[in-house]
Short mmCIF file of C-alpha atoms and ligand atoms in Angstrom, two decimals:
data_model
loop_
_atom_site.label_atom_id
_atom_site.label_comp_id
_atom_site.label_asym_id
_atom_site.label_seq_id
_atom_site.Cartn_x
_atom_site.Cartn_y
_atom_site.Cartn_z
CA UNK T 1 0.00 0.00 0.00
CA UNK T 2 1.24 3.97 -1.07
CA UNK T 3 1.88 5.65 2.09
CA UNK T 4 1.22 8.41 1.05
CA UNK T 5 -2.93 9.20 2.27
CA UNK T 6 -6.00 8.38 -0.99
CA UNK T 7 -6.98 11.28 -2.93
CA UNK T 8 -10.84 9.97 -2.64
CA UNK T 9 -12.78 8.23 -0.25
CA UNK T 10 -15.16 5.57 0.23
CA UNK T 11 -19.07 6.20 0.70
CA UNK T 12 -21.38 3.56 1.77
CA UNK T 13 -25.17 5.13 1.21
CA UNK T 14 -27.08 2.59 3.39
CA UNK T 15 -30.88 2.45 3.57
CA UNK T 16 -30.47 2.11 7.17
CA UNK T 17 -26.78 3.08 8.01
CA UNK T 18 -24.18 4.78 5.72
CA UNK T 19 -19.97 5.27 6.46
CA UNK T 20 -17.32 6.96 4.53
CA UNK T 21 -13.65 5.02 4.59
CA UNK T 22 -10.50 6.73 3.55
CA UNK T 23 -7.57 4.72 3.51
CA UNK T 24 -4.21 6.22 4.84
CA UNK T 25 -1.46 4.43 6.72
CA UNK T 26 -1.36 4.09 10.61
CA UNK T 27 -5.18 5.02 11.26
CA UNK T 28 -8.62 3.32 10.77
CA UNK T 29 -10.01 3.24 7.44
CA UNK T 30 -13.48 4.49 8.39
CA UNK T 31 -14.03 7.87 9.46
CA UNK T 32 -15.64 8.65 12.70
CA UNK T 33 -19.29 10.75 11.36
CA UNK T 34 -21.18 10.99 14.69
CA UNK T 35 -20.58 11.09 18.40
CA UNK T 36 -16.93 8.71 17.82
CA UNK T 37 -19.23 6.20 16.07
CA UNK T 38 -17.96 5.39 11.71
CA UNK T 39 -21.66 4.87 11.01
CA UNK T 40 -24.30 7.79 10.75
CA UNK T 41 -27.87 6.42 10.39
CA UNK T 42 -29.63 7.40 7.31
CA UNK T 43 -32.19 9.57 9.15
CA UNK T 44 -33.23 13.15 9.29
CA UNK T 45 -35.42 14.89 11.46
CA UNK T 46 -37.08 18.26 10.45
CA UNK T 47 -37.54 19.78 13.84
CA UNK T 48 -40.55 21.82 13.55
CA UNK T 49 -40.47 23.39 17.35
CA UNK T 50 -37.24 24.61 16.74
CA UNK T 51 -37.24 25.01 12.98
CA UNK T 52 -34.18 23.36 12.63
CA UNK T 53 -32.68 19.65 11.11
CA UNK T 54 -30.77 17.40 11.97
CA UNK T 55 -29.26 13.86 11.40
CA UNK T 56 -28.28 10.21 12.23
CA UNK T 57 -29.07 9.40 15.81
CA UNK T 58 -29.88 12.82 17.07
CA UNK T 59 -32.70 12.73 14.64
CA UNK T 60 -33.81 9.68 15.56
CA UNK T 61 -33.88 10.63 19.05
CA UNK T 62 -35.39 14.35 18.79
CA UNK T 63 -38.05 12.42 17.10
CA UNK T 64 -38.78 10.13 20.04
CA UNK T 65 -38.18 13.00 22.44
CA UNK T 66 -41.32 13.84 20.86
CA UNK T 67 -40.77 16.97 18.75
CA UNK T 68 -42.89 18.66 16.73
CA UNK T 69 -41.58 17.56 12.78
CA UNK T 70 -40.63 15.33 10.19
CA UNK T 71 -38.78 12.39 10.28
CA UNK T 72 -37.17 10.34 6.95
CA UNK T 73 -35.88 7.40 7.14
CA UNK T 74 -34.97 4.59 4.82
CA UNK T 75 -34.39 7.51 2.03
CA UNK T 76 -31.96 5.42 -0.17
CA UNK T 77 -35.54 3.26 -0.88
CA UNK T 78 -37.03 6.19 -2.87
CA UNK T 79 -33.85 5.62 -5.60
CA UNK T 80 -35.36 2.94 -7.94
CA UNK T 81 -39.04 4.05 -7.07
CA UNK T 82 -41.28 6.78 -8.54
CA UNK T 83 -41.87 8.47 -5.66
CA UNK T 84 -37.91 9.80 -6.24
CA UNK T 85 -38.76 12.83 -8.39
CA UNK T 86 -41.82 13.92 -6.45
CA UNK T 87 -41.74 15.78 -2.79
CA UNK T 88 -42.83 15.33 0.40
CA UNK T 89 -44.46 18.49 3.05
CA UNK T 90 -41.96 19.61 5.56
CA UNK T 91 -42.87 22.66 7.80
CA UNK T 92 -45.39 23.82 5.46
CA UNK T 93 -42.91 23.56 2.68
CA UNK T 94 -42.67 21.25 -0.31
CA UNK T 95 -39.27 19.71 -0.28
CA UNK T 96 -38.28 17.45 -3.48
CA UNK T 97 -37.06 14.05 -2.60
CA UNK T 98 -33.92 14.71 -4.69
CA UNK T 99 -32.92 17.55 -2.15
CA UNK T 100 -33.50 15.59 0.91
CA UNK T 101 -30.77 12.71 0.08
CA UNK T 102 -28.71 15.53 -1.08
CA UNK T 103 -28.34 17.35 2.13
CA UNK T 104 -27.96 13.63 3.76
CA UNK T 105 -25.16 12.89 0.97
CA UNK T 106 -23.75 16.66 1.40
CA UNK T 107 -23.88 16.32 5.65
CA UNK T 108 -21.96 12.77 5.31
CA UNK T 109 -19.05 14.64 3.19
CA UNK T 110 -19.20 17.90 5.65
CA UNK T 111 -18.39 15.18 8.49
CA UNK T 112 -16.08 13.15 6.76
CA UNK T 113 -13.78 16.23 5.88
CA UNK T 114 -13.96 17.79 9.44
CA UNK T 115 -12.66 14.15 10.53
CA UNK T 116 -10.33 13.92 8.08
CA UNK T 117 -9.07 17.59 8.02
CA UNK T 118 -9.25 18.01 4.00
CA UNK T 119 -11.84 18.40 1.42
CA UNK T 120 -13.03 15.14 -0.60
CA UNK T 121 -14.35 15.84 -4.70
CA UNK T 122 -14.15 12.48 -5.41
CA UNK T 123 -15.49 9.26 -4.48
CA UNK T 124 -16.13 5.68 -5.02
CA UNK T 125 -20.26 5.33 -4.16
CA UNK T 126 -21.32 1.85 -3.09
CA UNK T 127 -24.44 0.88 -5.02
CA UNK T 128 -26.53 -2.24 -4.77
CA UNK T 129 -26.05 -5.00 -7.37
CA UNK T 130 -29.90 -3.95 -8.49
CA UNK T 131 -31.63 -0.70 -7.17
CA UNK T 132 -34.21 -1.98 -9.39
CA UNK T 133 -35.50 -5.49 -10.08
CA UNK T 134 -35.50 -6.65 -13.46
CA UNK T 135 -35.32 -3.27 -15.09
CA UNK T 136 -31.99 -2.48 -16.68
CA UNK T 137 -33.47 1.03 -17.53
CA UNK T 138 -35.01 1.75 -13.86
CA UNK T 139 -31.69 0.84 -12.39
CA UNK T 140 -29.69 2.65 -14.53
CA UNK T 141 -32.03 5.99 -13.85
CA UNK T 142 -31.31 4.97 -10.22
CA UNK T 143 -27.50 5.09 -10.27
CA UNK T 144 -27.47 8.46 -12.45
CA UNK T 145 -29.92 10.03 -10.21
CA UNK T 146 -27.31 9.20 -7.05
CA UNK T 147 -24.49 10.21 -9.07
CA UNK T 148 -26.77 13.84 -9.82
CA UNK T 149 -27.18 13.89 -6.33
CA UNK T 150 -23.72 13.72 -5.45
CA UNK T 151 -22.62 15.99 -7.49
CA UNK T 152 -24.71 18.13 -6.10
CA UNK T 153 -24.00 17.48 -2.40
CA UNK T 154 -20.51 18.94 -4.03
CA UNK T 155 -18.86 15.62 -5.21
CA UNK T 156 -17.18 16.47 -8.45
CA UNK T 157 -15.93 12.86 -9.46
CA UNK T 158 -17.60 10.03 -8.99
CA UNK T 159 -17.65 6.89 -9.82
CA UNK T 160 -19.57 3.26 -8.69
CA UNK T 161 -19.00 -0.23 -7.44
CA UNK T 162 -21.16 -2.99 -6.27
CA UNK T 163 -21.42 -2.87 -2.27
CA UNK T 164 -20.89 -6.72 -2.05
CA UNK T 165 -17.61 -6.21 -4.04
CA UNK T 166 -16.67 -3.64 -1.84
CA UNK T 167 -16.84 -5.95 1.27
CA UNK T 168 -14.89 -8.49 -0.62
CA UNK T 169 -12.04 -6.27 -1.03
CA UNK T 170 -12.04 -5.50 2.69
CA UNK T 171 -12.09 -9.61 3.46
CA UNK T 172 -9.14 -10.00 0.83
CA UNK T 173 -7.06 -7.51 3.08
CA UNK T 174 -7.03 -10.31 6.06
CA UNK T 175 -6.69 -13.45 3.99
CA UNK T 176 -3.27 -14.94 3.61
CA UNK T 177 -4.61 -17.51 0.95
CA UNK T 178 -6.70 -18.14 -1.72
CA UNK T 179 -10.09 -18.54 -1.47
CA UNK T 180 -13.12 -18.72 -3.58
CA UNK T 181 -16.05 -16.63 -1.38
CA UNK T 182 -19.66 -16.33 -1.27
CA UNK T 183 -19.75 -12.55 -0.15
CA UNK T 184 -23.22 -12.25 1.58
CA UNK T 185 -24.10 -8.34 1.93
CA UNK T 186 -27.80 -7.90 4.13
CA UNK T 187 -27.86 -4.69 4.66
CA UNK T 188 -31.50 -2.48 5.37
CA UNK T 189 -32.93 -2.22 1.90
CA UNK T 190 -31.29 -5.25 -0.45
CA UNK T 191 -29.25 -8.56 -0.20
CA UNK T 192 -26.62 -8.66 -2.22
CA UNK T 193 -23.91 -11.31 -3.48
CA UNK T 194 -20.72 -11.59 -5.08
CA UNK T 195 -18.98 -14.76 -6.22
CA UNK T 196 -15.10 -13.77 -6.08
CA UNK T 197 -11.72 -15.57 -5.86
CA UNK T 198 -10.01 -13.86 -3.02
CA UNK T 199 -5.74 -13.82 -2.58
CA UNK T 200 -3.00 -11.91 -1.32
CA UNK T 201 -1.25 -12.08 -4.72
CA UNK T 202 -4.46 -11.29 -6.80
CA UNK T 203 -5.18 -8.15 -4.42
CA UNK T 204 -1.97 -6.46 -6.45
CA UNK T 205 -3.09 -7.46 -9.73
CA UNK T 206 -4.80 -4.26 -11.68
CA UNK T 207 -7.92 -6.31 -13.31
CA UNK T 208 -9.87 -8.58 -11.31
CA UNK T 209 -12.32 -9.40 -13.91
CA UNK T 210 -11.51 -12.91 -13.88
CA UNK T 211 -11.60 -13.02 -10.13
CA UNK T 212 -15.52 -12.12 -10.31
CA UNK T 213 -17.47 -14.87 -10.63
CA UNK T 214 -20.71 -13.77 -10.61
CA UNK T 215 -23.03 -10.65 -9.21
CA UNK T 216 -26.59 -11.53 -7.84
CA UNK T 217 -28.89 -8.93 -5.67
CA UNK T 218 -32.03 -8.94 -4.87
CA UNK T 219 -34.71 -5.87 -3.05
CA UNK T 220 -34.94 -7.53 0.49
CA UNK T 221 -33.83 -6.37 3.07
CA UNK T 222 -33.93 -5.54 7.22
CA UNK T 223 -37.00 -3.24 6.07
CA UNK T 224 -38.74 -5.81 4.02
CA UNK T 225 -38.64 -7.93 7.55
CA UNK T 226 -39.77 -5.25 9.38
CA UNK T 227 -42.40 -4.96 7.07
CA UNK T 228 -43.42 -8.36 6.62
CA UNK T 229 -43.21 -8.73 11.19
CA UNK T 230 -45.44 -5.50 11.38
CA UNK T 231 -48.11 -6.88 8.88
CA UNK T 232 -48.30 -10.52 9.98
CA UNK T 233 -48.23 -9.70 13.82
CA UNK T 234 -48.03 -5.80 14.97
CA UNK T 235 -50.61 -3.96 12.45
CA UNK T 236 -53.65 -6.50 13.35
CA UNK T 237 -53.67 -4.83 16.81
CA UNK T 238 -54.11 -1.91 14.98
CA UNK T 239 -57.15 -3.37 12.84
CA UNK T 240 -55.82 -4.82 10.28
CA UNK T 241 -57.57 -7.13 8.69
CA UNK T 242 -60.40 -6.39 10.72
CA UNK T 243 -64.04 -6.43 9.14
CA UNK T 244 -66.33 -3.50 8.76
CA UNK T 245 -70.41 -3.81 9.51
CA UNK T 246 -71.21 -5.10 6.07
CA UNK T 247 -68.50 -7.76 5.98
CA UNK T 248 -66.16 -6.23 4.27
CA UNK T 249 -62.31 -6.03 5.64
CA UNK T 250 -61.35 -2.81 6.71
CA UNK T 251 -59.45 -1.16 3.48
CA UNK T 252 -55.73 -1.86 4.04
CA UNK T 253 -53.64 0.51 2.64
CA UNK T 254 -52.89 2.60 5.77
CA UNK T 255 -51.82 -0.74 6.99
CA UNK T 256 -48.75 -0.90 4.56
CA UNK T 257 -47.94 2.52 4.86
CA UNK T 258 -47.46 2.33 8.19
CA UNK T 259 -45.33 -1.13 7.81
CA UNK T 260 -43.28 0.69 5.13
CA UNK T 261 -40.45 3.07 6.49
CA UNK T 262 -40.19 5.23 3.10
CA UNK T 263 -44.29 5.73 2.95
CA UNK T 264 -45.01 6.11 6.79
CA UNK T 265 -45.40 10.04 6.23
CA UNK T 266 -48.21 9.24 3.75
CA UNK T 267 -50.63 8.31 6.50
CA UNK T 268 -50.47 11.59 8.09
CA UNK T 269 -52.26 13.36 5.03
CA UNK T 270 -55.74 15.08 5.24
CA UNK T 271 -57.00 12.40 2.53
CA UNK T 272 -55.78 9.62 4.83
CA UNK T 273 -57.39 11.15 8.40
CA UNK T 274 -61.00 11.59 6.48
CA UNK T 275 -60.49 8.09 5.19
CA UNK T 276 -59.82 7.03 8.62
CA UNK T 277 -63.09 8.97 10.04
CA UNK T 278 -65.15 6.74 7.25
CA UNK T 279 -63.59 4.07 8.29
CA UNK T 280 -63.77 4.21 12.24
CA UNK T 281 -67.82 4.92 11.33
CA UNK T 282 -68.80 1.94 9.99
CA UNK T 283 -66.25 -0.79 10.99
CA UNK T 284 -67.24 -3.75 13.25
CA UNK T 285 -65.32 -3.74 16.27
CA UNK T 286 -63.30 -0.40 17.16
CA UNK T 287 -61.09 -1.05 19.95
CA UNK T 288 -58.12 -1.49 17.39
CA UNK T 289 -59.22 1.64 15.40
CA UNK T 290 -58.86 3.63 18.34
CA UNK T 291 -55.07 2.76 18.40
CA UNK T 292 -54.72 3.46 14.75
CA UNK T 293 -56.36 6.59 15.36
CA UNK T 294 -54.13 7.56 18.31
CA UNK T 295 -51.01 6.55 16.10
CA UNK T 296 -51.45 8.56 13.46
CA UNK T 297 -53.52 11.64 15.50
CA UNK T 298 -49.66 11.43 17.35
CA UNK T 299 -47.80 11.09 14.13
CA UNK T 300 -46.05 8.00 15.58
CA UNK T 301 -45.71 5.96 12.64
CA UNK T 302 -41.65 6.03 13.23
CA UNK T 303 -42.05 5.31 16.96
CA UNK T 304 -44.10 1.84 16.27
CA UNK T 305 -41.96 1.22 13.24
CA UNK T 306 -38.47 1.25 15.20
CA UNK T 307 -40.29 -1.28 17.96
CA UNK T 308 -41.13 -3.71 15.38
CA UNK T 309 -37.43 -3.26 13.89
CA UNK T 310 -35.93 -3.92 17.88
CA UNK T 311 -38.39 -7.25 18.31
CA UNK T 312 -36.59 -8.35 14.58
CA UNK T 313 -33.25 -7.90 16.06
CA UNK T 314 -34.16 -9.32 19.90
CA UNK T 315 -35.66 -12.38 17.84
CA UNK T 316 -32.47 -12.65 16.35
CA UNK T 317 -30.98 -14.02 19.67
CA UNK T 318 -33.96 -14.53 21.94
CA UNK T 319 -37.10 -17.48 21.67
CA UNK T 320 -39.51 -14.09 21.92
CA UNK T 321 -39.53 -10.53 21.83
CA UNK T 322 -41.91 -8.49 23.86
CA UNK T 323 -42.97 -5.00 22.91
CA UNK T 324 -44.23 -2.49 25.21
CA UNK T 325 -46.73 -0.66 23.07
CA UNK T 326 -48.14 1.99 25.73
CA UNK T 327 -48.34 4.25 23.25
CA UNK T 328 -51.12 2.89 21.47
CA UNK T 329 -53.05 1.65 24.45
CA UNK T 330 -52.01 2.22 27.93
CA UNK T 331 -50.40 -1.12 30.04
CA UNK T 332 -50.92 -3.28 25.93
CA UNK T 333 -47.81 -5.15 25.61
CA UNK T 334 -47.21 -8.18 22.66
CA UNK T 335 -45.37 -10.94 22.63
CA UNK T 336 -43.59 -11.95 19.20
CA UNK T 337 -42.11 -15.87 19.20
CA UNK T 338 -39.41 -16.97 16.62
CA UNK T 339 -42.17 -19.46 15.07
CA UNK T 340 -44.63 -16.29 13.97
CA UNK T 341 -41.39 -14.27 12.66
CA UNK T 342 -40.46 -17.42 10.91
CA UNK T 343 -43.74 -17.63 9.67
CA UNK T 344 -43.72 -14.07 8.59
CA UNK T 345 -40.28 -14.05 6.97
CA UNK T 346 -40.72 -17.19 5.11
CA UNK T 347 -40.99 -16.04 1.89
CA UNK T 348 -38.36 -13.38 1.87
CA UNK T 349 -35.62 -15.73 3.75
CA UNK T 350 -37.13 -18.13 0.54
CA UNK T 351 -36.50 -15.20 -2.35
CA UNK T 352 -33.06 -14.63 -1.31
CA UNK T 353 -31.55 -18.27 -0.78
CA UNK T 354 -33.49 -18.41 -4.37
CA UNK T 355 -30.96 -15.38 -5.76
CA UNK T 356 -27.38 -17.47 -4.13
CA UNK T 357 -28.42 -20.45 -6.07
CA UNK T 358 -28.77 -18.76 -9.26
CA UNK T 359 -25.71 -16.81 -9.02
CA UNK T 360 -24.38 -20.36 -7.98
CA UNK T 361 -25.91 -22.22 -11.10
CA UNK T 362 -25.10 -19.41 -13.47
CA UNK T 363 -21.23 -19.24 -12.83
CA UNK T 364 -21.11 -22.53 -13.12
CA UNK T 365 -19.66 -23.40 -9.46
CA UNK T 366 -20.57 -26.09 -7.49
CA UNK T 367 -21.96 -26.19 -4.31
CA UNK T 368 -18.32 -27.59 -2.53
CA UNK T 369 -16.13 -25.54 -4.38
CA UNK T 370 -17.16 -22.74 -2.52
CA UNK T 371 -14.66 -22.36 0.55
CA UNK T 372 -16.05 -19.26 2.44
CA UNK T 373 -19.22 -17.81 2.89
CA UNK T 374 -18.54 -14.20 4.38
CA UNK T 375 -21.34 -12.69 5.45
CA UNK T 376 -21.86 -8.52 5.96
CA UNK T 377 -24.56 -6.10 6.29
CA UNK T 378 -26.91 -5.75 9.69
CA UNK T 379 -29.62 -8.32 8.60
CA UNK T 380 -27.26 -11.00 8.20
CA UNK T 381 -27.88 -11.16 12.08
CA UNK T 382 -31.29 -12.75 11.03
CA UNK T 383 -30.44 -16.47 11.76
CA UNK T 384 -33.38 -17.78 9.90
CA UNK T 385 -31.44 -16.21 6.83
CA UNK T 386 -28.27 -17.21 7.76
CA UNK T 387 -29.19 -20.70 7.70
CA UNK T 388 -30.83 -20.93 4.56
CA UNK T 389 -27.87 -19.55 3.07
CA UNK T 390 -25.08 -21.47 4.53
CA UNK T 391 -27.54 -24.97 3.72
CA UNK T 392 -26.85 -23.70 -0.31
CA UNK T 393 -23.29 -24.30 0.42
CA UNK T 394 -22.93 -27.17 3.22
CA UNK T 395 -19.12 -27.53 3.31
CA UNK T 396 -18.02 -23.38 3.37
CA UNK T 397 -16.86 -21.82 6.28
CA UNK T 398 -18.94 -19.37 7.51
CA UNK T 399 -17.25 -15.79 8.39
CA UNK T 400 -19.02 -12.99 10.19
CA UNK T 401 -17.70 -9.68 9.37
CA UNK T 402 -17.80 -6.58 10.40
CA UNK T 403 -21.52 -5.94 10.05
CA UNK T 404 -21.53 -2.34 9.36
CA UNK T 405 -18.21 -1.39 8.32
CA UNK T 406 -16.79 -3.63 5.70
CA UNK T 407 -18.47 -2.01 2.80
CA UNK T 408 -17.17 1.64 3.70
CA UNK T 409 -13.63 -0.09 4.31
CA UNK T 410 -13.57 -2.02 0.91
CA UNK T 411 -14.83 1.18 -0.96
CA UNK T 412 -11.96 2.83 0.48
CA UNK T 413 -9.55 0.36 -0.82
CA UNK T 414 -11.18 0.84 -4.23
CA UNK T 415 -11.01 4.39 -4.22
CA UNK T 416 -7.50 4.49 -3.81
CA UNK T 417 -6.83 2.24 -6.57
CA UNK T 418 -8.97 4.32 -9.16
CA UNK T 419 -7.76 7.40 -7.84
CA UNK T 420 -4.51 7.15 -5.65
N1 LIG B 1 -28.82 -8.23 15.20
C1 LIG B 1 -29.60 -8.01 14.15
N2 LIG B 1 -30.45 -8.95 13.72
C2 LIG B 1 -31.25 -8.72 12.66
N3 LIG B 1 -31.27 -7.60 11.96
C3 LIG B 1 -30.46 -6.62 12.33
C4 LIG B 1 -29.57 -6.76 13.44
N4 LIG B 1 -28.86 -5.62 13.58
C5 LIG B 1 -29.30 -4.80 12.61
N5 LIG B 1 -30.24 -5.38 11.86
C6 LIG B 1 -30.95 -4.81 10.69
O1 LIG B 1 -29.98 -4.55 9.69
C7 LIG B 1 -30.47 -3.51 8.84
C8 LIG B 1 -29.39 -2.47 8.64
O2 LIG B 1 -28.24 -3.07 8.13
P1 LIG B 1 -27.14 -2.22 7.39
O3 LIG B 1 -26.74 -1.06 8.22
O4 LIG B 1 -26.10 -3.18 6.96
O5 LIG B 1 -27.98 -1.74 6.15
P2 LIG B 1 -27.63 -0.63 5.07
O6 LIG B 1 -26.22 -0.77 4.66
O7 LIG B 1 -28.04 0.68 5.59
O8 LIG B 1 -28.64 -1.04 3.90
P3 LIG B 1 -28.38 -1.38 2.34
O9 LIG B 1 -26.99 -1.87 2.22
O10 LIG B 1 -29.39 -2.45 2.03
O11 LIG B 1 -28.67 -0.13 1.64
C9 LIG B 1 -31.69 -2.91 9.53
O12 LIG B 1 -32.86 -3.40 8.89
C10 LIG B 1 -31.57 -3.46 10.95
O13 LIG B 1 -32.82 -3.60 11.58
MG1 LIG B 2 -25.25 -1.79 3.18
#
């Protein structure tokens, strides 16, 4: 490695989490972006009380201090989807989309060059092996609109590379052999896989073309479980699936907004709260409705979002999880077991093992040729996944990696061999 510090740096957009690495010699790759911490959730608050905004963990917490405003989360989602180049209502304002990840993109430099003491223009962006599913063009409007953004967050070169790839290159730097790996990248908003031979010798070589084996992503990710764990056993508190006088279920759109960080605004609009009133008038039962009713009355979509997201990761590790939900009906607390998230999960844990055994079948490797399966990204902690993945491959190690940092690290690396 140069001694001499990169010209660019590494940025790792997360759905949930993002980092910025910047390789130089004697320190730590990533760079510290909030309170001593590398990562800096993707969040922002719009503090309406104080007319002011802020990011990562203090807005996540001056939201559940209970402020008056706005919070966004899971903003990397709206790339790929149409809602990207409409706007959302902050403060009585209309704010485009596109300007809200660009003061989150333009806030991640500002902190990365405080911590590192000097400007960055360029960088290598992590992107997901698909934004999009099956749409070539979609995805490719998704990339250029980040790359637009980033240039105007003030990035003036930029260039991309697939996030899994990016966490291989930060594995290679610790391996003092050769080994063909399954990188397994589970981050907030897609899981994503690359195929790669792996070697202290092939790290120096210029083109590692023939080292890639194969790309595969697919759109799940920590939110789609959240998602699918607030549907299946949170929301029916709330009424879904509930029936109204004539029979009917209740109409269940509020229902996924509400399970869906990037839409959870949407059930605070006027069209939504005369909906509701309709509704609340002629449903059956309406001891769940009045929950609903005091959720969204409180704007605290967010607040019963993040509980579901801490059951997902206490299930990870514990036989249940049990949620204190006081806010939506004094003393009401649920208990979650592993079987019901299993239940719930099923068919996403199913979609994904689906996308390694493609990418498995299509570069032509076999299952036991595969010696390493390293897995990255905060929703590898789900074991259900975990499992599924490492039956695809019986005989390959199975590495746990950094869970938040490789991909910021291995960007790094990547920047300073495009760039110096
Ligand atoms: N112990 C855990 N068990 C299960 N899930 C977890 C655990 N810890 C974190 N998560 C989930 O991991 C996700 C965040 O992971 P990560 O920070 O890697 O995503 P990201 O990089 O922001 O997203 P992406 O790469 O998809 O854009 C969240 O959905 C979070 O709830
Ligand atoms: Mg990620």
């Amino acid at each position: 490695m140069s001694l001499a510090p990169a010209r660019a740096c590494g940025v790792d957009f997360g759905t949930s989490n993002s980092t910025v690495g910047w390789l130089r010699p004697g320190a730590p790759t990533l760079l510290a972006l909030e309170a001593g911490k590398a990562t800096l959730p993707s969040a922002v608050f719009f503090n309406a009380d104080e007319d002011s905004t802020c990011f990562g963990r203090a807005a996540l917490d001056e939201y559940l201090e209970g402020y008056e405003g706005r919070l966004m989360r899971a903003l990397k989602s709206l790339l790929g989807s149409s809602l990207i180049d409409g706007h959302t209502e902050v403060l009585g304002r209309a704010l485009p989309f596109r300007q809200l990840l660009a003061s989150f993109i333009a806030q991640l430099k500002l902190r990365a060059e405080t911590q590192a003491g000097r400007p960055f223009d360029t960088a290598v962006f992590g992107r997901p092996v698909h934004f999009v599913d099956d749409n070539t063009d979609a995805d490719r409007k998704a990339q250029d609109t980040l790359e637009d953004i980033a240039r105007q967050a003030g990035f003036n070169e930029i260039s991309f590379e697939f996030e899994p790839i990016g966490a291989a290159l930060h594995y290679e730097a610790s391996l003092d052999h050769e080994e063909l790996v399954l990188v397994a990248d589970i981050g907030g908003g897609t899981a994503d896989f690359s195929l790669v031979r792996l070697s202290p010798q092939r790290a120096r070589s210029e083109d590692r073309r023939e080292d890639l084996l194969g790309n595969a992503g697919v759109h799940i990710g920590g939110t789609d479980f959240d998602r699918a764990l607030s549907l299946e056993c949170v929301m029916p508190l709330l009424g879904y699936r509930g029936k109204m006088k004539n029979g009917a279920e209740i109409p269940s759109s509020i229902f996924f907004q509400l399970a869906t960080w990037h839409t959870i605004n949407s059930a605070y609009s006027r069209q939504v709260s005369a909906d509701l009133q309709h509704i609340y008038r002629d449903a059956a039962a309406r001891t769940e409705l009045d929950r609903l009713s005091r959720l969204v009355a409180r704007r605290e979509g967010h607040w019963l979002a993040l509980q579901v997201e801490q059951a997902k990761i206490d299930l990870s590790t514990a036989a249940e999880a049990v949620m204190t939900l006081d806010r939506l009906e004094s003393g009401l607390t649920h208990v979650i077991g592993t079987d019901a998230f299993t239940a719930a999960t099923r068919a996403l844990v199913g979609r994904v093992a689906e996308t390694v055994s493609t990418l498995l079948d299509q570069a032509g490797i076999a299952r036991d040729e595969v010696d390493t399966v390293y897995f990255t990204g905060g929703a590898s902690g789900v074991p259900q996944l975990r499992t599924r993945i490492a039956a695809e491959l019986p005989l390959a190690r199975a590495v746990e990696g950094d869970l938040y940092g490789s991909i910021g690290a291995g960007l790094a690396v990547q920047a300073m061999r495009r760039y110096g």
